[in-house]
Tab-separated table of C-alpha atoms and ligand atoms in Angstrom:
chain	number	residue	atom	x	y	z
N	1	UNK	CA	28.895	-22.717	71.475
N	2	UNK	CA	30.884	-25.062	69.245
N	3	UNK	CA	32.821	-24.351	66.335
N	4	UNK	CA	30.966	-25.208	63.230
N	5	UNK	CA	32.636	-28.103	61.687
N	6	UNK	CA	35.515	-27.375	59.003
N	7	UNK	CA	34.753	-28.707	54.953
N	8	UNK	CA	37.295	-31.499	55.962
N	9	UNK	CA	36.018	-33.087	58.809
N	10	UNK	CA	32.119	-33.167	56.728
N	11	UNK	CA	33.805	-34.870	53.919
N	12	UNK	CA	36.434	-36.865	56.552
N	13	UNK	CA	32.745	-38.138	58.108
N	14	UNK	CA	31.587	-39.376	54.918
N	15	UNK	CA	34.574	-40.968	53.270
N	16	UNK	CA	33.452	-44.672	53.687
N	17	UNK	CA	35.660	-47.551	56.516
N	18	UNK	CA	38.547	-49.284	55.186
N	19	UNK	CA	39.253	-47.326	52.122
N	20	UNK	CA	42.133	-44.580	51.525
N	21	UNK	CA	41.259	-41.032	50.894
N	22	UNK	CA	44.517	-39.561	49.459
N	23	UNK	CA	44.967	-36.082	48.633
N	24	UNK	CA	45.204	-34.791	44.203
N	25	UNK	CA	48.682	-33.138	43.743
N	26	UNK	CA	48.632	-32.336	39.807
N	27	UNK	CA	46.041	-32.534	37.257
N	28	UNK	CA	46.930	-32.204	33.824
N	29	UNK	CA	44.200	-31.855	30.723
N	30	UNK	CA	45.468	-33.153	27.313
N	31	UNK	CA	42.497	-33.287	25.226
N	32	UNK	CA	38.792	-32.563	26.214
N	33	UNK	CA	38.495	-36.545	26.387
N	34	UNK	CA	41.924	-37.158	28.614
N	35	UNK	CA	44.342	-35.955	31.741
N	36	UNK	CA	46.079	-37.490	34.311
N	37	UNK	CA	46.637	-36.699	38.045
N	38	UNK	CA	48.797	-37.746	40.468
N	39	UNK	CA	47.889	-37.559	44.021
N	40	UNK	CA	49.455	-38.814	47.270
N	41	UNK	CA	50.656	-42.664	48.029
N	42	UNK	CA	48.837	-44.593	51.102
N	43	UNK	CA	52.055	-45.519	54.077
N	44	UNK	CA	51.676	-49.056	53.088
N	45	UNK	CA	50.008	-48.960	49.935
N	46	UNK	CA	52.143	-51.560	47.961
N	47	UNK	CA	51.233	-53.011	44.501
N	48	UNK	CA	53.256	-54.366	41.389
N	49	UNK	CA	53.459	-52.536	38.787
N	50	UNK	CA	50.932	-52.609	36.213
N	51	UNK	CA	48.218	-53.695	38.733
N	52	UNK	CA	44.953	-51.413	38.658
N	53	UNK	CA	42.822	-50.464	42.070
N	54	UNK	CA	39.681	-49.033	42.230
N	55	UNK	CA	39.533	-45.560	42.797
N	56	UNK	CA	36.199	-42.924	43.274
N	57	UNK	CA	34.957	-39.697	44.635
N	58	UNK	CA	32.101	-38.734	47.178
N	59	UNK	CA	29.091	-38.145	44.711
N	60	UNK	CA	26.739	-36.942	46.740
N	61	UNK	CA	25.980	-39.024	50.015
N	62	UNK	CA	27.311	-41.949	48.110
N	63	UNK	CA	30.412	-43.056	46.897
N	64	UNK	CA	31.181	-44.173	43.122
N	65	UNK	CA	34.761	-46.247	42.255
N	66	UNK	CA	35.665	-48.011	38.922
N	67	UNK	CA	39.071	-50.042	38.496
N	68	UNK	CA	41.816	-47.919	37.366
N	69	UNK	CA	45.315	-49.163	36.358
N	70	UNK	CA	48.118	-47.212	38.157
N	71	UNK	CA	50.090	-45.583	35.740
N	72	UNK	CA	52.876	-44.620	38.265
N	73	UNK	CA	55.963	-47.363	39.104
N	74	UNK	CA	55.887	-49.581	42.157
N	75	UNK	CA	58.520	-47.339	43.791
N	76	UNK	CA	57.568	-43.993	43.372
N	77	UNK	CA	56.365	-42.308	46.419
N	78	UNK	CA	53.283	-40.718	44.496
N	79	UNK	CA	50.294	-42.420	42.445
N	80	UNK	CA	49.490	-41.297	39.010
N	81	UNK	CA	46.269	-41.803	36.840
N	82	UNK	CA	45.548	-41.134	33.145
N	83	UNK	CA	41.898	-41.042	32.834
N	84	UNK	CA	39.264	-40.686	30.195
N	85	UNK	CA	36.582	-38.237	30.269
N	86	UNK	CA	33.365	-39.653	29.313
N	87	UNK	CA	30.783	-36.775	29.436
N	88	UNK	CA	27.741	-38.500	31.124
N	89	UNK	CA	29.986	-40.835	33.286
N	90	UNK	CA	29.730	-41.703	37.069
N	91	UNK	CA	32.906	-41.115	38.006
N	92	UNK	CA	34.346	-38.965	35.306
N	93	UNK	CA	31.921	-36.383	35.197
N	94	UNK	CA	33.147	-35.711	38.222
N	95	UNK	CA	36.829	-36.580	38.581
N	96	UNK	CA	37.695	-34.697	35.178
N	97	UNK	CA	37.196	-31.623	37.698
N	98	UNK	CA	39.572	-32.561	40.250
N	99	UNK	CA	41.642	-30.009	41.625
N	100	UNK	CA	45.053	-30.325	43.638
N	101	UNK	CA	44.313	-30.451	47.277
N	102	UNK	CA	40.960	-32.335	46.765
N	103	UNK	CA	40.103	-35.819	47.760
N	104	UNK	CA	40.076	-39.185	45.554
N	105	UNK	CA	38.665	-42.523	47.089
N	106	UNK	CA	41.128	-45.654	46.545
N	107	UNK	CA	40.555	-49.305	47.804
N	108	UNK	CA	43.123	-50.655	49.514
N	109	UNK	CA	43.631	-54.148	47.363
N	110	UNK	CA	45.007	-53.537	44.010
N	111	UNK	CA	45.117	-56.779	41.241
N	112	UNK	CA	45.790	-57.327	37.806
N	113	UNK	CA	47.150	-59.836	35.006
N	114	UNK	CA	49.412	-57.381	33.087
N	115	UNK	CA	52.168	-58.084	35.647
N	116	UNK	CA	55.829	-59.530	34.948
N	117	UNK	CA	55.748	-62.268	36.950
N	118	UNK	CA	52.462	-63.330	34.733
N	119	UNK	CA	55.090	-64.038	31.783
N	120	UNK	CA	58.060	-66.469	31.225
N	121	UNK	CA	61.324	-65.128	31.005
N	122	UNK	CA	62.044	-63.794	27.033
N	123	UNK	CA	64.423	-61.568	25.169
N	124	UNK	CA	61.912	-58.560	23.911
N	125	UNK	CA	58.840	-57.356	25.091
N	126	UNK	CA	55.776	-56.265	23.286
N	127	UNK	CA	53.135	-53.752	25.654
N	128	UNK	CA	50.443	-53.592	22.665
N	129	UNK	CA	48.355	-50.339	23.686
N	130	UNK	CA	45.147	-48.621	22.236
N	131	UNK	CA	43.916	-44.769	24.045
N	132	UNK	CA	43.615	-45.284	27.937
N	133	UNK	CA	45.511	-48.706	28.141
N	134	UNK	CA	49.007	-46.898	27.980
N	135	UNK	CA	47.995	-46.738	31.787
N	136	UNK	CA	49.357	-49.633	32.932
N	137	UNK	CA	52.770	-49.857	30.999
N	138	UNK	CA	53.658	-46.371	31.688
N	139	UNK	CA	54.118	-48.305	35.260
N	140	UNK	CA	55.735	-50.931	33.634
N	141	UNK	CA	58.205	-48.718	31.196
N	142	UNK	CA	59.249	-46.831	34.320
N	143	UNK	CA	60.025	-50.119	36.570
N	144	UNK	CA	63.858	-51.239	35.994
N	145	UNK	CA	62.554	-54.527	36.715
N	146	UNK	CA	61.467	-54.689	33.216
N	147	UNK	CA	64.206	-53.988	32.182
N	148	UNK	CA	66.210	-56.803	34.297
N	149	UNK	CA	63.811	-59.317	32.923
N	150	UNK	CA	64.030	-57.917	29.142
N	151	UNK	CA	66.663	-57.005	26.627
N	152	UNK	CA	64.525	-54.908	24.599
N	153	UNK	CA	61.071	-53.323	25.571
N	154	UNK	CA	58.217	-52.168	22.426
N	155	UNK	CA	55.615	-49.509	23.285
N	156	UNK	CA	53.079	-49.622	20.848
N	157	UNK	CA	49.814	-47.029	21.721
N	158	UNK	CA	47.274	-46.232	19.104
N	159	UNK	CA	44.525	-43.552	18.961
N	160	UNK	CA	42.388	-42.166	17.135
N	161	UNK	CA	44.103	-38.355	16.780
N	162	UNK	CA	47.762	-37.063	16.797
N	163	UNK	CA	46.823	-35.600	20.196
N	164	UNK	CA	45.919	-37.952	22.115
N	165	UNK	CA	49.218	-39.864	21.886
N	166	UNK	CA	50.722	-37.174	23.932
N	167	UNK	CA	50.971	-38.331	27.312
N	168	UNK	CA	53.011	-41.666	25.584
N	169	UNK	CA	55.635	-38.792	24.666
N	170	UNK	CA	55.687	-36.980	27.810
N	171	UNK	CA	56.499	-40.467	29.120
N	172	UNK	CA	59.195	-41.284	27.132
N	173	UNK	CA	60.782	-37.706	27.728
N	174	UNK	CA	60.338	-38.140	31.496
N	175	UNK	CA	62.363	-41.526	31.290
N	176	UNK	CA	65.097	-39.368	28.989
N	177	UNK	CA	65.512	-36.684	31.522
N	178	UNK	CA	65.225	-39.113	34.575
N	179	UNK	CA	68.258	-39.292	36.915
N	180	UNK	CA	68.472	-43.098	37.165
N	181	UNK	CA	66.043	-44.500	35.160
N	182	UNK	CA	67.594	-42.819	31.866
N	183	UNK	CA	70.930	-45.426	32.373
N	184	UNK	CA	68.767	-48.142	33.204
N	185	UNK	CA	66.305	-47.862	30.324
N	186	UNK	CA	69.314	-46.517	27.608
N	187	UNK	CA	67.949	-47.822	24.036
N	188	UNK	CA	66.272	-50.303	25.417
N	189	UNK	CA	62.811	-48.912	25.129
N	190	UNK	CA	61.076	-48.225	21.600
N	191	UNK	CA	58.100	-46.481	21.613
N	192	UNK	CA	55.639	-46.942	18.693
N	193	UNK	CA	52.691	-44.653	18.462
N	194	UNK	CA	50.092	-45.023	15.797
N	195	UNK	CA	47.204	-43.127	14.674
N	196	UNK	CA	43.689	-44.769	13.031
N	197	UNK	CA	42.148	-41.360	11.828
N	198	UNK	CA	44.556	-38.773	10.880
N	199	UNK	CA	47.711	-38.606	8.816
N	200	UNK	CA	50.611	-39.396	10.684
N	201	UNK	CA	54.141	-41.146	9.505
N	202	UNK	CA	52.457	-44.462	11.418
N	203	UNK	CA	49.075	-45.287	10.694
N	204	UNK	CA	46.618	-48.156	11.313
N	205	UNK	CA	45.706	-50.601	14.199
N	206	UNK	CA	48.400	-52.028	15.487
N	207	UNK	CA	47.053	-55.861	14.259
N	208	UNK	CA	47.139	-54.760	10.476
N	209	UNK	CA	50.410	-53.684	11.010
N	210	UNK	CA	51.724	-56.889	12.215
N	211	UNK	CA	49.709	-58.605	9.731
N	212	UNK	CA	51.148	-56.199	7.045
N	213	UNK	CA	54.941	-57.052	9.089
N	214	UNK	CA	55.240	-52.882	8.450
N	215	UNK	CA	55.446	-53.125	12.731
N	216	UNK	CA	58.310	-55.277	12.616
N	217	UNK	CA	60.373	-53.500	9.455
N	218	UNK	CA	59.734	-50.067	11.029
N	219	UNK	CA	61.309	-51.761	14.109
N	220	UNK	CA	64.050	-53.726	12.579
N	221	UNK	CA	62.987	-56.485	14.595
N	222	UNK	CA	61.874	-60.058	13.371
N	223	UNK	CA	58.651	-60.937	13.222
N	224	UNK	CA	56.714	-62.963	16.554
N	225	UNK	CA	58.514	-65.725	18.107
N	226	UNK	CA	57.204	-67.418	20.674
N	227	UNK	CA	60.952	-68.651	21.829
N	228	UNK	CA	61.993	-65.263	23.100
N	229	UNK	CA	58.461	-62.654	21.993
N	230	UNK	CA	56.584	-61.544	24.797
N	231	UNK	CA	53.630	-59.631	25.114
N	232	UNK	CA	50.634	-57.605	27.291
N	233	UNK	CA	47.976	-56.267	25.660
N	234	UNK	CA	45.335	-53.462	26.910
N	235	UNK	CA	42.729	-51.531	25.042
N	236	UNK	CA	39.290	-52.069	23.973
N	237	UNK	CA	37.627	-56.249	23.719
N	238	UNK	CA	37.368	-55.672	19.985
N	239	UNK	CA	41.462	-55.037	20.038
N	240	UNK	CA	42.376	-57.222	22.452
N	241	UNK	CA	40.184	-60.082	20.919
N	242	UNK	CA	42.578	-59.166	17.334
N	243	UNK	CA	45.384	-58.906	19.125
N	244	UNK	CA	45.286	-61.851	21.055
N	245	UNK	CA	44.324	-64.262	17.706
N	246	UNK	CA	47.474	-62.443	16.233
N	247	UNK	CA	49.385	-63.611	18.852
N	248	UNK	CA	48.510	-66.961	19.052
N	249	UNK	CA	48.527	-67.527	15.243
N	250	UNK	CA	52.373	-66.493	15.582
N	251	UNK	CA	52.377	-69.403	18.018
N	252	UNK	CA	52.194	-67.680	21.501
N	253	UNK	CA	50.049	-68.473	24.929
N	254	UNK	CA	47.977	-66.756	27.551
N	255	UNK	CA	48.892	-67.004	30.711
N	256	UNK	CA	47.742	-65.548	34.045
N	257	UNK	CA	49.594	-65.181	37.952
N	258	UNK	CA	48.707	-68.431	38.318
N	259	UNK	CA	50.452	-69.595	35.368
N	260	UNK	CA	52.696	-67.840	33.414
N	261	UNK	CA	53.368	-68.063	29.868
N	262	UNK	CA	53.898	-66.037	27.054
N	263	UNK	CA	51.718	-63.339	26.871
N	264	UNK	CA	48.609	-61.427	29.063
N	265	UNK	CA	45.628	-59.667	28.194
N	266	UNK	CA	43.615	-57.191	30.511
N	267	UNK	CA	40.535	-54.762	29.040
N	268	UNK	CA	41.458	-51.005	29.642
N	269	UNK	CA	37.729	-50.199	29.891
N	270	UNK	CA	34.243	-52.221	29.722
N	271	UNK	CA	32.027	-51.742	27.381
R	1	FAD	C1	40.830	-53.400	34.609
R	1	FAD	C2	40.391	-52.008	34.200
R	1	FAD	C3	41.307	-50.956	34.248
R	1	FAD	C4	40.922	-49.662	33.869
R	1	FAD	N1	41.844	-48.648	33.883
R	1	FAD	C5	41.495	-47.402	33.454
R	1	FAD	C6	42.454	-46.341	33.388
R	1	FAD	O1	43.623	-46.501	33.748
R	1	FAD	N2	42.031	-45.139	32.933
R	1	FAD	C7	40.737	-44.916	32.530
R	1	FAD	O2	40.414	-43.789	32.128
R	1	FAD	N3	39.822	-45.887	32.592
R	1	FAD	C8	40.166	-47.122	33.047
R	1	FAD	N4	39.200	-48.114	33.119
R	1	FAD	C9	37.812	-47.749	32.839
R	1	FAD	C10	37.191	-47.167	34.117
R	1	FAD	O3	36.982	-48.217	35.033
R	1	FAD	C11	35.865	-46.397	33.874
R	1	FAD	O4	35.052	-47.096	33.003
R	1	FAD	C12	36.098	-44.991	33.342
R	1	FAD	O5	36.807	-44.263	34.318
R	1	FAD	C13	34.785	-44.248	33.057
R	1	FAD	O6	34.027	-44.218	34.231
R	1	FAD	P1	32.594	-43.521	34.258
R	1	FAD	O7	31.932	-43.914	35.524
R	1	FAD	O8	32.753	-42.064	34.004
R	1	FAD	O9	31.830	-44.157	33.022
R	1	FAD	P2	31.436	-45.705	32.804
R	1	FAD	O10	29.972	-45.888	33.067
R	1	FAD	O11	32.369	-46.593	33.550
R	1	FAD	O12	31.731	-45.860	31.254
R	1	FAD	C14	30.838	-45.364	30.289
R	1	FAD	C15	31.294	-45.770	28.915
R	1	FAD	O13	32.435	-45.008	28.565
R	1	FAD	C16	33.342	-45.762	27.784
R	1	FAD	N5	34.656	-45.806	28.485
R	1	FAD	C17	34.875	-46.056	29.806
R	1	FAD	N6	36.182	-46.007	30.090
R	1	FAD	C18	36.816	-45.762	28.925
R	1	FAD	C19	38.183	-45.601	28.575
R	1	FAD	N7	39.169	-45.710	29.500
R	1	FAD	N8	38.490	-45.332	27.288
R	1	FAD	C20	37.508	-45.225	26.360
R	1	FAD	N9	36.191	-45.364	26.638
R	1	FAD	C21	35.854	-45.625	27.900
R	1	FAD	C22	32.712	-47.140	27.643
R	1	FAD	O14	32.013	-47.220	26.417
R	1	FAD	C23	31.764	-47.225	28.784
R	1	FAD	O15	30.700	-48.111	28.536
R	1	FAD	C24	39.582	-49.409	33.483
R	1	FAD	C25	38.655	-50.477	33.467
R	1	FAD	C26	39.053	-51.749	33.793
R	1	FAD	C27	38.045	-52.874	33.739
C-alpha cells in the first residue's frame, strides 16, 4: 500500500508553475492593523531595492497575490514584508496568520518606480512616507548605495497613532546596531516620524508641514530645491496627489526608469 501523501507534497501539488514558494522565518505583530515577516530569498531572486513583487497564499484551491514592496535590501540573503491587516481582505485575512515554517507565494518578476536609478544625481534625499509605504525605503535606508548617491538621506513616515510608527524605529535601531551598515549610514540618515491623530512632539501630514516650513526648521535644512532636493513618495493617492503638487510648486519633476529626474511617486496601496 502506499504511503499517504505528507501536508507538503498536497500543498507542493497545488502551488501554481513558474512562481516561488519560499518558506516564513519570523512574523512579528505591531498593532492589530500591522506586522512584518521575513521569509526565505529565491537562488536567483534579484531585484533593486525598493522594487515591489507580488506575493500570495493558497486560499483554498486557488491562489490570491497583490503587489507588495520588499522592505528588505537588495543584498540581504532573506526577504522581509511589512503588511497591513485589513479584516475582510483576500490576502490578509489570511497572511496576518502566517506562521514560521509556512508557505508564501511570490512571482518571480519584481518592478517599481521608487528606485535610484529613477532620479538624477542630488545632494539630499527626501523618502516622503504615510502607514504601509515605509515598505519600500526601509529597502532603500538599508542599501549603501543610497548612501553613495546621497549626502544626506530624510525619512519622513506618518500615521495615524504613536504605535504604528514603530517598525520606522526598529529600523533605524537595526541600522545603529548593524555591523557595516552603521559606518556607512553614520548621521547621514534623519528619520522624521509624524503623527495625524494623537499628541506627539511632531504632528500633522507631512504636506502642511512643508507648507508650514516646520519640516525643514525641525530639520535644519533649507527648504526644496530642485538643484540638489530629491524625492520618492509612497502612501495613499490622496497624499501622494499633495505631495507631488508640493513638490512641483517648489520647482521639482517626475520622472520614471525611463527617464529620470527629480523625484518618483508609487501608491503604497489601491483604493
Ligand atoms: C505598488 C504597490 C505596493 C504595495 N505594497 C504593499 C506593502 O508593502 N505592504 C502592504 O501591506 N500593502 C501593500 N500594497 C497593498 C497590497 O497590494 C494589498 O492591497 C494589501 O495587502 C491588502 O490586501 P487584501 O487582499 O487583504 O485587501 P485588498 O482587497 O487588496 O484591499 C482592501 C482595502 O484595504 C485598504 N488597504 C489595502 N492595502 C492597504 C495598506 N497597505 N494600507 C492601508 N490600507 C490598505 C484599501 O482601502 C483597499 O481598498 C501595495 C500595493 C501596491 C499597488
Amino acid at each position: 500500500m502506499d504511503a499517504p501523501a505528507k501536508i507538503d507534497d498536497v500543498v507542493a501539488a497545488k502551488i501554481p508553475d513558474g512562481v516561488y514558494a519560499e518558506t516564513v522565518l519570523s512574523v512579528e505583530h505591531y498593532t492589530d492593523r500591522l506586522f512584518r515577516f521575513r521569509m526565505t530569498r529565491p537562488a536567483g531572486f534579484r531585484f533593486r531595492s525598493g522594487e515591489f513583487a507580488m506575493i500570495g497564499l493558497m486560499v483554498g484551491d486557488k491562489p490570491v497575490y497583490r503587489a507588495y514592496s520588499i522592505a528588505s535590501p537588495s543584498w540581504d540573503e532573506e526577504l522581509e514584508f511589512f503588511s497591513i491587516k485589513v479584516p475582510e481582505g483576500p490576502l490578509t485575512s489570511h497572511l496576518q496568520a502566517i506562521q514560521p515554517g509556512d508557505k508564501v507565494l511570490m512571482r518571480k518578476k519584481p518592478t517599481g518606480t521608487l528606485v535610484l536609478d529613477a532620479l538624477t544625481p542630488g545632494k539630499r534625499l527626501y523618502m516622503f512616507s504615510t502607514g504601509t509605504g515605509i515598505a519600500p525605503f526601509a529597502s532603500l535606508i538599508r542599501d549603501p548605495d543610497t548612501y553613495e548617491m546621497f549626502e544626506e538621506v530624510i525619512l519622513t513616515h506618518t500615521c495615524r497613532e504613536v504605535a504604528e510608527l514603530k517598525y520606522g524605529f526598529d529600523l533605524m535601531e537595526e541600522i545603529r546596531n548593524h555591523e557595516f551598515l552603521s559606518e556607512i549610514v553614520g548621521d547621514k540618515l534623519k528619520h522624521y516620524p509624524t503623527v495625524t491623530r494623537e499628541p506627539y512632539p511632531y504632528q500633522g501630514r507631512i504636506t502642511d508641514l512643508m507648507e508650514s516650513g516646520k519640516l525643514f526648521t525641525d530639520l535644519g535644512v533649507p527648504p526644496l530645491d530642485p538643484a540638489v532636493d530629491r524625492g520618492m513618495i509612497c502612501g495613499s493617492t490622496a497624499m501622494l496627489k499633495d505631495t507631488k503638487a508640493f513638490l512641483e510648486k517648489s520647482g521639482l519633476t517626475e520622472g520614471a526608469n525611463s527617464k529620470p529626474a527629480e523625484f518618483v511617486i508609487e501608491r503604497a496601496f489601491v483604493g
